[in-house]
Coordinates of C-alpha atoms in Angstrom, one line a residue:
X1 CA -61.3 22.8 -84.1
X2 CA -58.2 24.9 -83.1
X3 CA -60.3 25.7 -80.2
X4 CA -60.3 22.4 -78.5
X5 CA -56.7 21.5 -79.6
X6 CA -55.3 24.4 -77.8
X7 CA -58.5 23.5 -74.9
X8 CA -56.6 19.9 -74.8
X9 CA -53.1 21.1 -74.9
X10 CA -54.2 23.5 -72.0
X11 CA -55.7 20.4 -70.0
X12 CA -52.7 18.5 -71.0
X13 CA -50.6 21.0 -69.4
X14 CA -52.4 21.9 -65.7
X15 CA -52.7 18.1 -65.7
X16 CA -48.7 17.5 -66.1
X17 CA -48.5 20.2 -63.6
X18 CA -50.8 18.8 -61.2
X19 CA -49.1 15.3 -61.1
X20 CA -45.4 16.8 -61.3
X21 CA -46.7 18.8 -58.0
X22 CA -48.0 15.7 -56.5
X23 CA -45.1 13.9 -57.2
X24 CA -43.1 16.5 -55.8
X25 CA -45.4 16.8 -52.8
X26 CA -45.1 12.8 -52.4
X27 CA -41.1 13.7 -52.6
X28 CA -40.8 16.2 -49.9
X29 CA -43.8 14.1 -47.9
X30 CA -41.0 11.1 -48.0
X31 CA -38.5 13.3 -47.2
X32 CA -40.1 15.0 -44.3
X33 CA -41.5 11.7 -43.1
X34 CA -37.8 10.0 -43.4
X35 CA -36.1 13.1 -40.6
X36 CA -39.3 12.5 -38.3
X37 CA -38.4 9.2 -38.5
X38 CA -34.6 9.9 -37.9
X39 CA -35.3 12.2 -35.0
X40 CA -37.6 9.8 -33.4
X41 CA -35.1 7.3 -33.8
X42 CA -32.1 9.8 -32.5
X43 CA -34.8 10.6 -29.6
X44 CA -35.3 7.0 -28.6
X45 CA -31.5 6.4 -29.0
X46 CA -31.0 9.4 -26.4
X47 CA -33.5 8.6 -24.5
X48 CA -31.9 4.7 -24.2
X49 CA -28.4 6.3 -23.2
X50 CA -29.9 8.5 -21.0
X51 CA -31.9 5.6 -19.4
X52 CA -28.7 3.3 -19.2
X53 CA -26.6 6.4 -17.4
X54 CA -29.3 6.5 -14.9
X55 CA -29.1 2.9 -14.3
X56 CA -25.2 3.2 -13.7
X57 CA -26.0 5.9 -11.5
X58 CA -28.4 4.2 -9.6
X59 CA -25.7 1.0 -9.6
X60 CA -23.0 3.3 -8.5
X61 CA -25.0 4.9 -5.5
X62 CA -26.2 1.4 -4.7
X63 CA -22.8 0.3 -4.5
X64 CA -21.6 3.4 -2.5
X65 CA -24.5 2.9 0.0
X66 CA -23.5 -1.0 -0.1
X67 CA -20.2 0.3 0.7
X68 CA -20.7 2.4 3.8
X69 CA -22.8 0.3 6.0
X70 CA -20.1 -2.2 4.9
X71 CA -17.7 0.7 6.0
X72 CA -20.0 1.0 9.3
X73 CA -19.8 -2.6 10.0
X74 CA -15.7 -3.0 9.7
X75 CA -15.5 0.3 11.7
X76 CA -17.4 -1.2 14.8
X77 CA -15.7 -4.8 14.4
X78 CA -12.3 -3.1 14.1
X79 CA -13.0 -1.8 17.6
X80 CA -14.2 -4.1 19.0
X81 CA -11.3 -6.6 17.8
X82 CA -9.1 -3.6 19.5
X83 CA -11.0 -3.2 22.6
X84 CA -10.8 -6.9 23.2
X85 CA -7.1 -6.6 22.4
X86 CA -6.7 -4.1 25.2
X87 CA -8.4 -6.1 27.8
X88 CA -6.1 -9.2 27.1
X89 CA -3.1 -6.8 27.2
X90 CA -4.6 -5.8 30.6
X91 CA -4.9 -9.2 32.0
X92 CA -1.4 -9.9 30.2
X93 CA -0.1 -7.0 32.5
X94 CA -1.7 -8.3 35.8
X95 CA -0.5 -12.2 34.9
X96 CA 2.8 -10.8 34.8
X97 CA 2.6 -8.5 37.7
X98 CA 2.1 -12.4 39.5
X99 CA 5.2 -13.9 41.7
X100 CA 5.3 -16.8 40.3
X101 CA 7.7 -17.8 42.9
X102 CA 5.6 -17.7 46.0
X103 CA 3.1 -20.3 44.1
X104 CA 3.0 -24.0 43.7
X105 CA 3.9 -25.8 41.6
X106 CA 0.2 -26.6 40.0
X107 CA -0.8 -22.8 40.0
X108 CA 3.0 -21.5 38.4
X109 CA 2.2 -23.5 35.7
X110 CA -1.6 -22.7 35.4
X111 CA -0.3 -18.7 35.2
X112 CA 2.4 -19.8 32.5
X113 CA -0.1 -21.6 30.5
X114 CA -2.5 -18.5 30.9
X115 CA 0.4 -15.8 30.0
X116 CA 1.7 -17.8 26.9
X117 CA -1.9 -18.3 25.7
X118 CA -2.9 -14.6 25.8
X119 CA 0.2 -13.7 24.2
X120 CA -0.3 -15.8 21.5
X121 CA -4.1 -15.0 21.0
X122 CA -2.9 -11.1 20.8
X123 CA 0.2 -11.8 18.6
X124 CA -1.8 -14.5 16.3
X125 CA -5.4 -12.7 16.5
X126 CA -7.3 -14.2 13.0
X127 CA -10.0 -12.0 13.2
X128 CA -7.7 -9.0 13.6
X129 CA -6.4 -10.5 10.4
X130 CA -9.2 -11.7 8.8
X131 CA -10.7 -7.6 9.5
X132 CA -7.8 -6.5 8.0
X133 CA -8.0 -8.5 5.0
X134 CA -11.8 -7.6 4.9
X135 CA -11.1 -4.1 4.8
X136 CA -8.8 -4.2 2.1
X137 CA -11.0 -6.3 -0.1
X138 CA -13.9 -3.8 0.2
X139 CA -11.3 -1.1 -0.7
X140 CA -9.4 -2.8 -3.6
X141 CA -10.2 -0.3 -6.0
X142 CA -9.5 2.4 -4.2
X143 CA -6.3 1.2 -2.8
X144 CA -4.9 0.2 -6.2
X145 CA -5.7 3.5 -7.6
X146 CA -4.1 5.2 -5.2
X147 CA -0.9 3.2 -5.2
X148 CA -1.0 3.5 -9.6
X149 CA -0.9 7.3 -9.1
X150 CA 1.3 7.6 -5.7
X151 CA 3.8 4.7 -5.8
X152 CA 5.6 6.0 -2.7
X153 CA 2.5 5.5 -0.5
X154 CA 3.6 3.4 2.1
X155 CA 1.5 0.4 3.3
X156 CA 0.8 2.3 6.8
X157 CA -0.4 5.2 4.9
X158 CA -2.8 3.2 3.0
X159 CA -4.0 1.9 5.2
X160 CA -4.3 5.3 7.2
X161 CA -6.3 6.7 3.8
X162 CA -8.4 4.0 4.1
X163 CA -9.3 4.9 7.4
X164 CA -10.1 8.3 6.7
X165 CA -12.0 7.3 3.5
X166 CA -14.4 4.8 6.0
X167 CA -15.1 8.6 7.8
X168 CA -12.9 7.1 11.3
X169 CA -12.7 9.7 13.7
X170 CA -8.7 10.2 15.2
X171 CA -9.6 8.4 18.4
X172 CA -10.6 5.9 16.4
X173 CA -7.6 5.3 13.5
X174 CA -5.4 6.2 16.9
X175 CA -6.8 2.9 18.2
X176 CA -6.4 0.8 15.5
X177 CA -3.1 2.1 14.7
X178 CA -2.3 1.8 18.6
X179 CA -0.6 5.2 18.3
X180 CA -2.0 8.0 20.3
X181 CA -3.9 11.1 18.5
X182 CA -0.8 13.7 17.8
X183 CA 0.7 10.6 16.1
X184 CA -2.9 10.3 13.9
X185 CA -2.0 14.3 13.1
X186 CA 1.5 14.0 12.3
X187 CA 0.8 10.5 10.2
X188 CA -2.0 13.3 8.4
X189 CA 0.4 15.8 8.1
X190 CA 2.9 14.0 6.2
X191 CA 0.4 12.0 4.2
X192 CA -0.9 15.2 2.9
X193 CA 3.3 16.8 2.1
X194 CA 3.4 13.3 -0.2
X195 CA 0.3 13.6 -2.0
X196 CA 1.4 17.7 -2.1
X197 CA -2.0 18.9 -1.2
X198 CA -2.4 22.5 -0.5
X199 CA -3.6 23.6 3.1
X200 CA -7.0 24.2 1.5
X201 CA -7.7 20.9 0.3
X202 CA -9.3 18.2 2.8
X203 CA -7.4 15.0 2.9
X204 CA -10.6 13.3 2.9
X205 CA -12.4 14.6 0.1
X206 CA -9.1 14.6 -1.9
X207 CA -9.6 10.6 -1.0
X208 CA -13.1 10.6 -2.1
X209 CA -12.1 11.8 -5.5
X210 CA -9.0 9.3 -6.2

């Protein structure tokens, strides 16, 4: 009889065992299940930022590629506004060159006519203006963050680091500007003493990085 009392007490005790184990098993199962599910989740949440970064990314270089066949576009209309410019001056020069007093009556005032009419079409040129405005517009950001951190930049010279930041050559921001080349290098030179830039830094990529 004392036999199967301590038989039962025995069974009573591996079985207490057994379910306290399974119970703790089931415990650390929950637990183990609950950080795979936490660094799933942390996994799928880094793996949705890293997702939306690249998406940015792909915006941004979208934008910057949007940008500079934008850039390449202005750069050929803004010659070709000044080219045009430079042939009217031309046949300014040659109406003027005219005496006017050897002509009658009919062609002195045709040649007037003509002279004030290219004058005004050089001195009131709207796609000159409308260009310029253009220009600006596709630069906005850039131009306002260079002003917030360089108040002193003058309008000239913003428009000069805009020039250099559409990758103009010095012929060709010595056109628009109508100054000649050493003026481009001495509007550089003094550009770069304002924004105290060491020798070894390029204006341009200084620009870039505004």
């Amino acid at each position: 009889m004392g036999y199967f009392v301590l038989l039962a007490i025995a069974v009573y005790g591996v079985s207490n065992r057994i379910k306290l184990k399974i119970r703790k098993n089931k415990y650390y199962e929950t637990i183990e299940q609950r950080r795979l599910y936490l660094e799933r989740e942390n996994k799928i949440r880094q793996e949705q930022y890293d997702l939306e970064k690249e998406i940015e990314k792909l915006k941004s270089d979208k934008l910057q590629i949007q940008i500079l066949s934008k850039d390449k576009e202005l750069v050929t209309n803004s010659l070709q506004v000044v080219k045009k410019n430079k042939i009217l001056n031309g046949i300014l020069q040659k109406v003027k060159e005219i005496e006017v007093k050897d002509l009658d009556e009919t062609t002195k005032f045709q040649v007037t006519k003509l002279n004030k009419s290219i004058v005004k079409e050089v001195n009131n040129d709207k796609s000159w203006k409308d260009l310029e405005k253009h220009i600006k517009n596709v630069h906005f950001d850039f131009l306002k963050r260079l002003k917030e951190k360089y108040p002193t930049v003058s309008p000239r010279e913003m428009d000069l680091a805009t020039y250099l930041l559409m990758n103009m050559s010095t012929k060709e921001i010595a056109e628009i500007m109508n100054i000649s080349n050493g003026g481009v290098e001495l509007a550089r030179y003094r550009f770069r003493k304002k924004l105290e830039l060491t020798k070894k830094e390029n204006l341009t990529g200084f620009l870039m990085s505004v």
